[in-house]
Coordinates of C-alpha atoms in Angstrom, one line a residue:
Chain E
X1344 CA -27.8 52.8 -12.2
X1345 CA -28.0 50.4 -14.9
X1346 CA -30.2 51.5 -18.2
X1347 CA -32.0 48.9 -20.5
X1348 CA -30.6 49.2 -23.8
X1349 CA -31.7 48.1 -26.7
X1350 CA -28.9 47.3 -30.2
X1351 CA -26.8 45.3 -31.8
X1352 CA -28.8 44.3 -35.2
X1353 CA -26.7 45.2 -37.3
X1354 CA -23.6 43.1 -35.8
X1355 CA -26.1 40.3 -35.8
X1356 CA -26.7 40.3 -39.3
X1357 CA -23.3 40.8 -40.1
X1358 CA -22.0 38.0 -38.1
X1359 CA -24.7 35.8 -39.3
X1360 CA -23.0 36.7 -42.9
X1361 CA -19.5 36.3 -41.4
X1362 CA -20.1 32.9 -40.4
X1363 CA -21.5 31.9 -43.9
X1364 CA -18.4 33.0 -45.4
X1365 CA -16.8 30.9 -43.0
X1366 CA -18.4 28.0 -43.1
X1367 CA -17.7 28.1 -47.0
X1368 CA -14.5 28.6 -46.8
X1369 CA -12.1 28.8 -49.3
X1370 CA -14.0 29.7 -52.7
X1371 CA -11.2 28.7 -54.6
X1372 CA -12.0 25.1 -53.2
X1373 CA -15.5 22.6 -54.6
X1374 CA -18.4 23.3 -51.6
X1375 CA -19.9 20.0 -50.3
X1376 CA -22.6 18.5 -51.6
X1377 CA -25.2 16.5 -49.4
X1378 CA -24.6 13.5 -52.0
X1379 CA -20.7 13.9 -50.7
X1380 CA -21.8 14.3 -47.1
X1381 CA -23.9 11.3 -46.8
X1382 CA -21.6 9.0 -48.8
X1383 CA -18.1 9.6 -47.2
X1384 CA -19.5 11.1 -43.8
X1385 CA -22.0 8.3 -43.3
X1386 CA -21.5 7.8 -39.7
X1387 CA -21.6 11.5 -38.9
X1388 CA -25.3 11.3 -40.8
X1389 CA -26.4 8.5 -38.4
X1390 CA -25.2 10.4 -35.3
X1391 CA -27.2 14.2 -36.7
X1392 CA -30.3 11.5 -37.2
X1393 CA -30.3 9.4 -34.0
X1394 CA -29.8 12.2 -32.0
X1395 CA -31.6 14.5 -34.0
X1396 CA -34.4 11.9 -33.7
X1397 CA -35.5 11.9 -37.1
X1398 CA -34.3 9.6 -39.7
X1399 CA -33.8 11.5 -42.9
X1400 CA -30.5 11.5 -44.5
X1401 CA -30.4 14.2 -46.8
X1402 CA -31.3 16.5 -44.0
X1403 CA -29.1 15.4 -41.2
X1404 CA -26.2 15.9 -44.2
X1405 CA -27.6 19.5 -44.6
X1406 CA -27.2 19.9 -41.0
X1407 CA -23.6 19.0 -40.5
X1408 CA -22.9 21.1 -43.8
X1409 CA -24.7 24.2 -42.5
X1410 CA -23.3 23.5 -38.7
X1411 CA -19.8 23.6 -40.0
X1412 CA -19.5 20.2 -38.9
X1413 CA -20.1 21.0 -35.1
X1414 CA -22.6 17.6 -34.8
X1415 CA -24.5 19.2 -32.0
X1416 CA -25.6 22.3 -33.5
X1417 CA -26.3 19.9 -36.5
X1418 CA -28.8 17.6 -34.2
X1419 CA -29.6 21.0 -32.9
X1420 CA -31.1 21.9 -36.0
X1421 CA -32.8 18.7 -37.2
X1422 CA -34.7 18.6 -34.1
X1423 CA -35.8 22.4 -35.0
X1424 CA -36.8 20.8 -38.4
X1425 CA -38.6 18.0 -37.0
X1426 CA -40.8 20.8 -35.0
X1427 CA -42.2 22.3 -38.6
X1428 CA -43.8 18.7 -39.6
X1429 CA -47.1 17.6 -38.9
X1430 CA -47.2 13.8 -37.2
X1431 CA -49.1 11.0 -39.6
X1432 CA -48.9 8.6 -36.6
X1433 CA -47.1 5.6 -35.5
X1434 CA -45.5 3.0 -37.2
X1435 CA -45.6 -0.8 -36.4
X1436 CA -42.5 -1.9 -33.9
X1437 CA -39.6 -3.0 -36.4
X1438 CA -38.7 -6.4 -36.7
X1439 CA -34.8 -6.5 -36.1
X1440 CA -35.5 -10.3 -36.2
X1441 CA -36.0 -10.0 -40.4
X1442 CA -33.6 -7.4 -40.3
X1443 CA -31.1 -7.3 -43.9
X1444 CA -27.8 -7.9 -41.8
X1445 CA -24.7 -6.1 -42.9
X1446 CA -22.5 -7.0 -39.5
X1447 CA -23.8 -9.5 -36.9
X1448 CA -21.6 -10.4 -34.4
X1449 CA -21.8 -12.2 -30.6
X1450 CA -19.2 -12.1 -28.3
X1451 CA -21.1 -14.7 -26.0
X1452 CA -21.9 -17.7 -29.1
X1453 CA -19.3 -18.6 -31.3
X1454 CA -21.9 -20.8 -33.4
X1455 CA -25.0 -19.4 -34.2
X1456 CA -27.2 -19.7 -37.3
X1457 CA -26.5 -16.9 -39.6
X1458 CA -23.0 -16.7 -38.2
X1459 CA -20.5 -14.2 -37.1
X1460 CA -20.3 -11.5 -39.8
X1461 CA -18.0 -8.6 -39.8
X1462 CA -19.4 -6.1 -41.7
X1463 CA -17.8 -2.9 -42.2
X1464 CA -16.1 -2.3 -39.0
X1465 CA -13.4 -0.2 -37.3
X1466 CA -12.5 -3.4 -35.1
X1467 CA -9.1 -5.4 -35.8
X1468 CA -8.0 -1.8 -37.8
X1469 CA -4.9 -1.0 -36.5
X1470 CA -5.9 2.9 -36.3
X1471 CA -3.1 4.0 -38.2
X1472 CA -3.6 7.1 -39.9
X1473 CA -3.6 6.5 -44.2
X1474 CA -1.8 8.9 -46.4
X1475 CA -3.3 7.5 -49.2
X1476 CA -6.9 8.6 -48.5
X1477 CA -6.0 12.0 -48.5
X1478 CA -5.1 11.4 -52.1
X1479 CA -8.6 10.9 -53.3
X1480 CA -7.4 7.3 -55.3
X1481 CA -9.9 4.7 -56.0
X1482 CA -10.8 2.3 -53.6
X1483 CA -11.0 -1.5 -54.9
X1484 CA -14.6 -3.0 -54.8
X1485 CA -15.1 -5.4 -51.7
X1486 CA -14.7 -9.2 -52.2
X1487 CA -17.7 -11.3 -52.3
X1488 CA -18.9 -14.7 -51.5
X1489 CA -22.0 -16.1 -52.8
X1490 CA -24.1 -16.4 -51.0
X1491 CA -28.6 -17.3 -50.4
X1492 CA -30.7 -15.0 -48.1
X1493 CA -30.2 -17.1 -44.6
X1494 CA -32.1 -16.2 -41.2
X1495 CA -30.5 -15.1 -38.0
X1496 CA -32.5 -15.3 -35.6
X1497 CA -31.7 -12.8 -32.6
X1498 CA -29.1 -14.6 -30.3
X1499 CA -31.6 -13.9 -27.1
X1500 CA -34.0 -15.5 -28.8
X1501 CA -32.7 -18.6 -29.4
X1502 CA -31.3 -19.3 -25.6
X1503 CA -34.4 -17.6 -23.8
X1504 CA -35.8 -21.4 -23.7
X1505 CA -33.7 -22.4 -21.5
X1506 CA -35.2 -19.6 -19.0
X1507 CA -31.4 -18.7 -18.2
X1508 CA -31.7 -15.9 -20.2
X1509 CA -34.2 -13.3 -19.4
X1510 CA -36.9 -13.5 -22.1
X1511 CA -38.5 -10.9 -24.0
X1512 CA -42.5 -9.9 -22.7
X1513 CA -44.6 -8.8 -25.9
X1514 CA -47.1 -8.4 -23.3
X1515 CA -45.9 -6.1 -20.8
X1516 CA -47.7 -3.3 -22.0
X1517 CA -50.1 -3.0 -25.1
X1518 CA -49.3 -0.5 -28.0
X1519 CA -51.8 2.5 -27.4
X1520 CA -50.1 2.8 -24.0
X1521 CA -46.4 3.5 -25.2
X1522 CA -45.1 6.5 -23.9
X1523 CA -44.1 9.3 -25.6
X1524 CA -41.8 12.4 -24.4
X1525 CA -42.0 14.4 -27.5
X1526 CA -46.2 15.0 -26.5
X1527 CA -46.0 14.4 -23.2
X1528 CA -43.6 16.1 -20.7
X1529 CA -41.4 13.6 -18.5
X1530 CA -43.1 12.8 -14.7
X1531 CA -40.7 10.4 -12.8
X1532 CA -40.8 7.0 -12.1
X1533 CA -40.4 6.7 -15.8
X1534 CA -41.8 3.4 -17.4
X1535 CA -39.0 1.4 -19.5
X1536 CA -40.6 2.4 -22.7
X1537 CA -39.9 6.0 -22.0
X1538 CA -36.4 5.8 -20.9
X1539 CA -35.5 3.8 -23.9
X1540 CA -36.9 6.5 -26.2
X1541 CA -35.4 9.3 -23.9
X1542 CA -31.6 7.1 -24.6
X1543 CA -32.2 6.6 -28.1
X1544 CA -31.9 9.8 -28.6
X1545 CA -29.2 10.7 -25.8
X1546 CA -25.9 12.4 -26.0
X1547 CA -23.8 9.5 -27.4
X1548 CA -20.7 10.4 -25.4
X1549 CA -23.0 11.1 -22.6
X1550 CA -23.9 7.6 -22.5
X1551 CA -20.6 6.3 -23.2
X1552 CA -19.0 7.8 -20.2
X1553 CA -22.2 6.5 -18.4
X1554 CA -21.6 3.2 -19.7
X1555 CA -18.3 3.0 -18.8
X1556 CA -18.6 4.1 -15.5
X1557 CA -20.4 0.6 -14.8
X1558 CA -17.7 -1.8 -15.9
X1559 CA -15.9 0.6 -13.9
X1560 CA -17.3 -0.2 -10.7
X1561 CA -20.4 2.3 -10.0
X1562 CA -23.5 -0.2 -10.4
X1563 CA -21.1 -2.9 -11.9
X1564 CA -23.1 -5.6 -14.5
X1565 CA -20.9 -7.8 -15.9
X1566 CA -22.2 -7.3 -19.1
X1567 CA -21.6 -9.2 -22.2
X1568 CA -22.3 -8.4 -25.9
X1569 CA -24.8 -11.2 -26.6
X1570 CA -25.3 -9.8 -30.0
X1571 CA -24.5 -6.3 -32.2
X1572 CA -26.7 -5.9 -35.6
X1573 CA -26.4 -3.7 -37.9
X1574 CA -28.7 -3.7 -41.0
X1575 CA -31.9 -2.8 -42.7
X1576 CA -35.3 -3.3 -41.3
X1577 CA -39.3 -2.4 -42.7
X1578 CA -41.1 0.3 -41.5
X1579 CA -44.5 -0.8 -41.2
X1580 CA -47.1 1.9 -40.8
X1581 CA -51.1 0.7 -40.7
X1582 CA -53.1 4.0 -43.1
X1583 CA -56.5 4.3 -42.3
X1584 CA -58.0 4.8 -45.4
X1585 CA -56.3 1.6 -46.9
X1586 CA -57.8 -0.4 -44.0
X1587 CA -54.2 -2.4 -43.9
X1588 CA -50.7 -2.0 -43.1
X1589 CA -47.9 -1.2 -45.9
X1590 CA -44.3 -0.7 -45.9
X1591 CA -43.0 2.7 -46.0
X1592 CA -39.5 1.6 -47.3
X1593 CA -36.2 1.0 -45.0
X1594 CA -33.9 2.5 -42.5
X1595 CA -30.7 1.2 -41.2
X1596 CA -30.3 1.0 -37.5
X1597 CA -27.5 -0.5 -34.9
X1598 CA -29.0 -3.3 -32.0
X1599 CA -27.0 -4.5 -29.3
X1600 CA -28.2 -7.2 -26.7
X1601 CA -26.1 -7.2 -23.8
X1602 CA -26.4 -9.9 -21.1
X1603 CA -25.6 -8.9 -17.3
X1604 CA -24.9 -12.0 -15.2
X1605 CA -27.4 -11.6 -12.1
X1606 CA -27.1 -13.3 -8.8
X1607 CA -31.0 -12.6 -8.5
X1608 CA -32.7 -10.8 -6.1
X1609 CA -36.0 -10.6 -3.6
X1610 CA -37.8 -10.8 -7.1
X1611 CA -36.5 -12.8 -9.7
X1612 CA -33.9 -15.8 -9.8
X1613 CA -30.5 -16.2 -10.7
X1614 CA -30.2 -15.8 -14.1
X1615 CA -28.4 -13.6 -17.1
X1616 CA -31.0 -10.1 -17.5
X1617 CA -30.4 -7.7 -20.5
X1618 CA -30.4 -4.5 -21.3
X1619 CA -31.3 -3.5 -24.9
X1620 CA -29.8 -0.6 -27.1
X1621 CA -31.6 0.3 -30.8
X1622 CA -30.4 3.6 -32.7
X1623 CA -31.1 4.8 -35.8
X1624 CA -28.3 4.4 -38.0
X1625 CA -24.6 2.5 -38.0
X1626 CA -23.9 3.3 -34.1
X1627 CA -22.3 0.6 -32.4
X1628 CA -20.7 2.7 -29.5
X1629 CA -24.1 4.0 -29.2
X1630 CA -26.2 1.5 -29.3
X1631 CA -23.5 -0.4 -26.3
X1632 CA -23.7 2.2 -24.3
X1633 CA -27.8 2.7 -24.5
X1634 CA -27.7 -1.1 -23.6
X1635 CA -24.8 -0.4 -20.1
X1636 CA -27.5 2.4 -19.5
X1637 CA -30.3 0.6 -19.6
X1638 CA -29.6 -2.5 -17.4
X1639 CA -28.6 -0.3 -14.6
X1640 CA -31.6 1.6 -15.0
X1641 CA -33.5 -1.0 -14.7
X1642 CA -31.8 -1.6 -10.5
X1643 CA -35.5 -0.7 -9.0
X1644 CA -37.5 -2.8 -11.5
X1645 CA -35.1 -5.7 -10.7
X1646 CA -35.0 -5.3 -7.0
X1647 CA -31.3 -3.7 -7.2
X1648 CA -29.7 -1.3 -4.5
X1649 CA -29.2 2.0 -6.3
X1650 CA -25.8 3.4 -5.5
X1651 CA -24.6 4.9 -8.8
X1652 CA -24.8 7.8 -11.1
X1653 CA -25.9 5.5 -13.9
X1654 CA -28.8 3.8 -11.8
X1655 CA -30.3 7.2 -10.9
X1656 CA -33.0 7.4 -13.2
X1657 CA -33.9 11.3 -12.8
X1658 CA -30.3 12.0 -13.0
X1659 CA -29.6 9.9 -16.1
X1660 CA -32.7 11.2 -18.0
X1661 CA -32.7 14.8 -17.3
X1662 CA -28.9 15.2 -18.2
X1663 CA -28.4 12.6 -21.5
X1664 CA -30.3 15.2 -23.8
X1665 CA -27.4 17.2 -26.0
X1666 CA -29.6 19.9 -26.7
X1667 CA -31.1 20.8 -24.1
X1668 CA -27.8 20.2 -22.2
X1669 CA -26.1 22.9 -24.7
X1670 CA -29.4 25.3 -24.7
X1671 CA -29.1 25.8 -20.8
X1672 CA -24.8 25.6 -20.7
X1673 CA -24.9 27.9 -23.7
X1674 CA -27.3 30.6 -22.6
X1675 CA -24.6 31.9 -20.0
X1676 CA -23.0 33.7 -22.6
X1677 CA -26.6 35.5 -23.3
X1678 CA -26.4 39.0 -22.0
X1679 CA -27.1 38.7 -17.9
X1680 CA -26.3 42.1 -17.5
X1681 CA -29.3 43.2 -15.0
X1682 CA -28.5 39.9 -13.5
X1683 CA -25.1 40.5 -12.8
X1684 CA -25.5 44.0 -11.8
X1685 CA -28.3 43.2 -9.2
X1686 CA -25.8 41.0 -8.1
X1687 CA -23.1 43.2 -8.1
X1688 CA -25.2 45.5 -5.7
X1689 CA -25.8 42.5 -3.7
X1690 CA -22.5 41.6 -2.9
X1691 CA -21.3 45.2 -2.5
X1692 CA -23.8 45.8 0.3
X1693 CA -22.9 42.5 2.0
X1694 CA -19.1 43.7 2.0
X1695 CA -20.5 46.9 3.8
X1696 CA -22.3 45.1 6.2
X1697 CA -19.1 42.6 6.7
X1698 CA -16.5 45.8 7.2
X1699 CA -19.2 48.0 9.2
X1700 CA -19.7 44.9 11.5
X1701 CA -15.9 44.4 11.9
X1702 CA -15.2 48.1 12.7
Chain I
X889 CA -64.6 -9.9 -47.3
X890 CA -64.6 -12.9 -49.6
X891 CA -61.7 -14.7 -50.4
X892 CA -60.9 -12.7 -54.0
X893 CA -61.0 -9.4 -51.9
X894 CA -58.6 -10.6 -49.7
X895 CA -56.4 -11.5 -52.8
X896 CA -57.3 -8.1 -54.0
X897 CA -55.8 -6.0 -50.9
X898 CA -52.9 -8.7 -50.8
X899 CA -51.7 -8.1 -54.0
X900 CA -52.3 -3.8 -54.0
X901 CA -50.8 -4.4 -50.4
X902 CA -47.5 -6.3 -51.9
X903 CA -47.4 -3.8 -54.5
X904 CA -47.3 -0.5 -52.7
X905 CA -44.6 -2.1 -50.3
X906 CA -42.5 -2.8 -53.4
X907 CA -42.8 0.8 -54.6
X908 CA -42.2 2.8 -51.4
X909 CA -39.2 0.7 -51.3
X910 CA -38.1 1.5 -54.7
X911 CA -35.4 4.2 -55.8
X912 CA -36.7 7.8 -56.6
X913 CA -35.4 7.9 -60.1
X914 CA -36.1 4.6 -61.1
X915 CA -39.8 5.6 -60.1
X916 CA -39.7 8.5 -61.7
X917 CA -38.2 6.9 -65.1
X918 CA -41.0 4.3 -65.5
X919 CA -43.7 7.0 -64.7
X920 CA -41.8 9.2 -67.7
X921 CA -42.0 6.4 -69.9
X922 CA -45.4 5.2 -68.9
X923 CA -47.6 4.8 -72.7
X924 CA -50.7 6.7 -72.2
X925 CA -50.3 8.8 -68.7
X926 CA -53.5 8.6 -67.3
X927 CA -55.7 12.3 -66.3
X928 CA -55.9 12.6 -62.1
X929 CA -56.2 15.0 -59.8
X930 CA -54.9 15.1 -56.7
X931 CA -57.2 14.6 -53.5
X932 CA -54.6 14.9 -50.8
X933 CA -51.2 16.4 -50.9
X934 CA -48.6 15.2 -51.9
X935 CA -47.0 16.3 -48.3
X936 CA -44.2 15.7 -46.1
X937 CA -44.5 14.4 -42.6
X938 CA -43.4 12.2 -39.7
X939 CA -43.5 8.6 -38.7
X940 CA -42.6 7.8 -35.1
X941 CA -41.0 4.8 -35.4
X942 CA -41.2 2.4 -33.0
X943 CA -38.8 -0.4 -32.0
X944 CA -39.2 -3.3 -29.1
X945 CA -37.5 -3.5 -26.0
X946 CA -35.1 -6.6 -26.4
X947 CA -36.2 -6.7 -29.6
X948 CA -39.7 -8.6 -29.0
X949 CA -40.7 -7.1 -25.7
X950 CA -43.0 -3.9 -24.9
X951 CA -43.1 -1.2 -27.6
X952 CA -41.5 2.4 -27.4
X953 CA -40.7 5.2 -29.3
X954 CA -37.3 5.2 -31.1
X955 CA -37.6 8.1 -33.2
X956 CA -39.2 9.9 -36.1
X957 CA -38.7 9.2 -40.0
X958 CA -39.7 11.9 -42.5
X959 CA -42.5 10.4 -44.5
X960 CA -44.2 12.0 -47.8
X961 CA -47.4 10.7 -48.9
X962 CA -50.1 11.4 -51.7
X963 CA -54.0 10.8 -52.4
X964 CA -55.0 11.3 -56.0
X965 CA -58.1 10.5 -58.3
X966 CA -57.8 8.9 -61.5
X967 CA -60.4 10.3 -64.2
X968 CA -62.0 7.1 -64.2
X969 CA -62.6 7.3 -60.4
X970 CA -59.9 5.1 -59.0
X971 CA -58.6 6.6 -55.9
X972 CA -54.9 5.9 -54.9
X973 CA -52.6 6.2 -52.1
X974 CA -49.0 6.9 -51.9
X975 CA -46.9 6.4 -48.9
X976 CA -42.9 6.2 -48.6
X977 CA -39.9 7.4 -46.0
X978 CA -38.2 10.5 -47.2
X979 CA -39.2 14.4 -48.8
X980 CA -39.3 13.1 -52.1
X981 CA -43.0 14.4 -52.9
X982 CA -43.1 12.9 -56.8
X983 CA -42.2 9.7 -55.7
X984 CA -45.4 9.6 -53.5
X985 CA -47.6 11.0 -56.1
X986 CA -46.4 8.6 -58.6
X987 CA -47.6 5.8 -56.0
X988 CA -50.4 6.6 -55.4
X989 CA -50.9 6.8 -59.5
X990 CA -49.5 3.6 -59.4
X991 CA -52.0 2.4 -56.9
X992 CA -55.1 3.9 -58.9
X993 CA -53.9 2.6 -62.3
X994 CA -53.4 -0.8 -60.3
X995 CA -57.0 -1.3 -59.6
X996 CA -57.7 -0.6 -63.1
X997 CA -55.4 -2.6 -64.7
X998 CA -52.8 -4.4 -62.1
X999 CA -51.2 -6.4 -64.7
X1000 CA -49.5 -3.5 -66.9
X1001 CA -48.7 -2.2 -63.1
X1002 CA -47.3 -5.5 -62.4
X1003 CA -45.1 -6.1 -65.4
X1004 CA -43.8 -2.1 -66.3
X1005 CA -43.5 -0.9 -62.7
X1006 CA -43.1 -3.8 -60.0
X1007 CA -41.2 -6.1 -62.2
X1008 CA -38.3 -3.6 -62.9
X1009 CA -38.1 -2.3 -59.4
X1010 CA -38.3 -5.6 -57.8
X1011 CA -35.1 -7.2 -60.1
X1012 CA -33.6 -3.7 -59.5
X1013 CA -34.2 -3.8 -55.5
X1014 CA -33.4 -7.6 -55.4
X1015 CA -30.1 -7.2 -57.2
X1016 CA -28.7 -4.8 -54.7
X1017 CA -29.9 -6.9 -51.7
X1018 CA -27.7 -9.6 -53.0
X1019 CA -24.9 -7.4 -53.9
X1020 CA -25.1 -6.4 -50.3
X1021 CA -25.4 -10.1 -49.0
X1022 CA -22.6 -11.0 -51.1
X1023 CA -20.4 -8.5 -49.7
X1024 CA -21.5 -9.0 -46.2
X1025 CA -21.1 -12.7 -46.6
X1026 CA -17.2 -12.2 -47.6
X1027 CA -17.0 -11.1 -44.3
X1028 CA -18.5 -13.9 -42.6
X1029 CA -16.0 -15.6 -39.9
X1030 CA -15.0 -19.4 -40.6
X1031 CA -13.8 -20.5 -37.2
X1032 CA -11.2 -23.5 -37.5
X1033 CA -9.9 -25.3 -34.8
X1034 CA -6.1 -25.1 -33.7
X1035 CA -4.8 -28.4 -33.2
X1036 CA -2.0 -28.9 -30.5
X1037 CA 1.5 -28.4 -32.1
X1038 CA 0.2 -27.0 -35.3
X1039 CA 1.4 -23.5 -34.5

């Protein structure tokens, strides 16, 4: 017979003390400081805030310090955080169009106003590993060119005239009717609006693999980068008591427009259809694979035969969440022992019944 | 409204979007420095809170939710009855406060406001857009076209 029991406190606390001492390290070595974090792990930050879902640096740098680096339990804890603060409301959509580019590139237009900037990127590297960095020298400032503020436009944008292109609809739903899954819980069909918050915040390699799998074949697109930008943009948020609308400062986020050819459908002509990718942060594998994620999920609203993982909305959705994914995977190692003894009993008393019947 | 209240909430409007864009310490410099600090007391916070932000699909399509940015804001009363508001992204509860100062003492006098406070953080804020330009423009691509037999 199996007896509830009840202990283990004191292993608790000290294990809770064991892994601060770990996750220190050697004392004889300088501890991290969120100023070190944020600077020379900047791209770690972006992934602990997009998929934390809350853009503030200095925390998502706590995070990863406190999470030993482990970016999930660091997303794991910012989305804790983001639980303790009370919501002031809604900001206005960014403009990405005004955005304060720091890499802009098309793999679709050679020519474009604004041109092709690089920015800095991991492309063309030739991913050899550098001794020097581990020896902490200086680097040499960048080059510059001078240069006067210039607009670039967004590259769907400028070809929607032509009505090859899908355009954009301002109109397809007005602002008080955005969904929202951090108030609301999830009921499927979802609305666009939803699944492009619910990948925004999805599991970047999650995603990726998702992505992948349709140039691979399941729910193929034949997707091309129309545009990747990387930059600052306003936060616009209207206060009440003012009576107008002021800025609340910048954030940095990562948009890709990717253009699917489409051979039409019941619905809608031939013509190239988009999906759209927008993290918070410098995330270009992210925001490409929100983009591969969102075109196929868009098979019903398009008229598409859905035939692959990636198209199947419920399936994408419910699984691209890392925490919740790692809440429910990780709870296994939870004590089940009543569980496992009921089921020890059960399978005990069916291997009776098996030998009694075969006797 | 008439046409000089419009100019009014324009220019308090371009102001606070210049401060909540400025850097902490700069902010908190100029307050340190300020001549005469003025007596206030605070009506609201200063507190920390969220923003969700919102993006477009395709970038001018239907709104949705991209994600929260921590936001800290402040309400405070100048002695001589101005009432203020400070809003910016981030934790950094002085900085608010100091806007919303900023915005009282604005109404009261915008033009030692506009030369001590917005004038230093917009030459500080525009220099280090176009040191950012400059270095994003160096890696602008200049196409050129091969000509046949050139290579």
């Amino acid at each position: 017979m199996y007896v509830a029991v009840k202990g283990g406190e004191a292993a608790i606390a000290n294990a809770h003390a064991l892994l601060a001492d770990r996750r220190r390290g050697d004392r004889s070595l300088p501890a991290l400081g969120i100023g070190q974090i944020i600077e020379q792990l900047g791209l770690a930050v972006d992934r602990a805030m997009a998929e934390g879902s809350l853009y503030d640096r200095e925390l998502a740098a706590l995070a990863i310090i406190q999470a030993r680096g482990d970016l999930i339990e660091a997303i794991f804890l910012v989305r804790a955080f983001r639980t303790t603060l009370p919501r002031f409301g809604y900001s206005r959509p960014i403009d990405t169009g005004r955005m304060l580019i720091e890499r802009r590139v098309s793999a679709t237009f050679k020519d474009l106003p604004g041109g092709q900037v690089l920015g800095p990127t991991f492309d063309y590297t030739h991913r050899l590993l550098d001794p020097e960095i581990a020896s902490g020298d200086d680097v040499p400032a960048p080059a510059t060119r001078d240069t006067v503020p210039e607009n670039a436009p967004r590259v769907t944008d400028l070809l929607a005239h032509e009505g090859l292109i899908e355009p954009d609809n301002p109109l397809d739903n007005a602002e008080d009717t955005v969904g929202d899954l951090t108030r609301e819980p999830l009921q499927y069909p979802l609305d666009r609006d939803l699944r492009l918050q619910a990948l925004a915040r999805g599991d970047e390699g999650f995603l990726l693999a998702l992505g992948y799998s349709t140039q691979r074949g399941y729910a193929r697109s034949h997707p091309f980068v129309g545009e990747i930008r990387i930059g600052e943009v306003e936060v616009e948020f209207d206060v009440p008591e003012l009576g107008f609308a002021v800025s609340l400062g910048r954030i940095r986020v990562t948009e890709c427009q990717m253009v699917n050819q489409f051979k039409g459908s019941a619905k809608v002509p031939p013509q190239f259809t988009r999906g759209y990718g927008l993290v918070f942060g410098q995330s270009e594998r992210k925001a490409m694979s929100m983009s591969l994620c969102d075109r196929a999920l868009r098979a019903r609203e398009l008229g598409e035969d859905i035939s692959a993982p990636a198209q199947d909305e419920e399936f994408v959705i419910s699984h691209l969440d890392n925490v919740q994914a790692t809440g429910f995977v990780e709870h296994l190692k939870l004590p089940h022992y009543v569980d496992f003894q009921a089921e020890l009993d059960l399978v005990r008393k069916m291997r009776a019944e098996q030998q009694e019947a075969a006797e | 409204m008439t046409r000089q209240a419009d100019q009014t909430v324009n220019e308090r409007q371009v102001a606070l979007n210049v401060m909540a864009g400025a850097d902490a310490t700069q902010m908190a410099a100029i307050w340190a420095a300020w001549p005469t600090p003025p007596a206030f007391e605070a009506v609201r916070g200063p507190e920390t809170g969220l923003v969700m932000v919102r993006g477009r699909a395709g970038g001018g399509g239907a709104p949705f939710n991209l994600g929260e940015a921590s936001v800290s804001r402040a309400t405070i009363k100048l002695e001589s009855g101005e009432i203020g508001h400070g809003y910016c992204l981030g934790r950094d509860l002085e900085k608010a406060r100091v806007i919303a100062v900023f915005d009282a003492l604005f109404q009261r006098d915008p033009v030692a406001v506009k030369t001590r406070v917005l004038a230093p953080v917009r030459a500080k804020g525009a220099a280090h857009d176009q040191q950012r330009r400059n270095e994003t423009a160096a890696t602008k691509v200049d196409f050129f076209t091969m000509v046949r037999g050139d290579v």
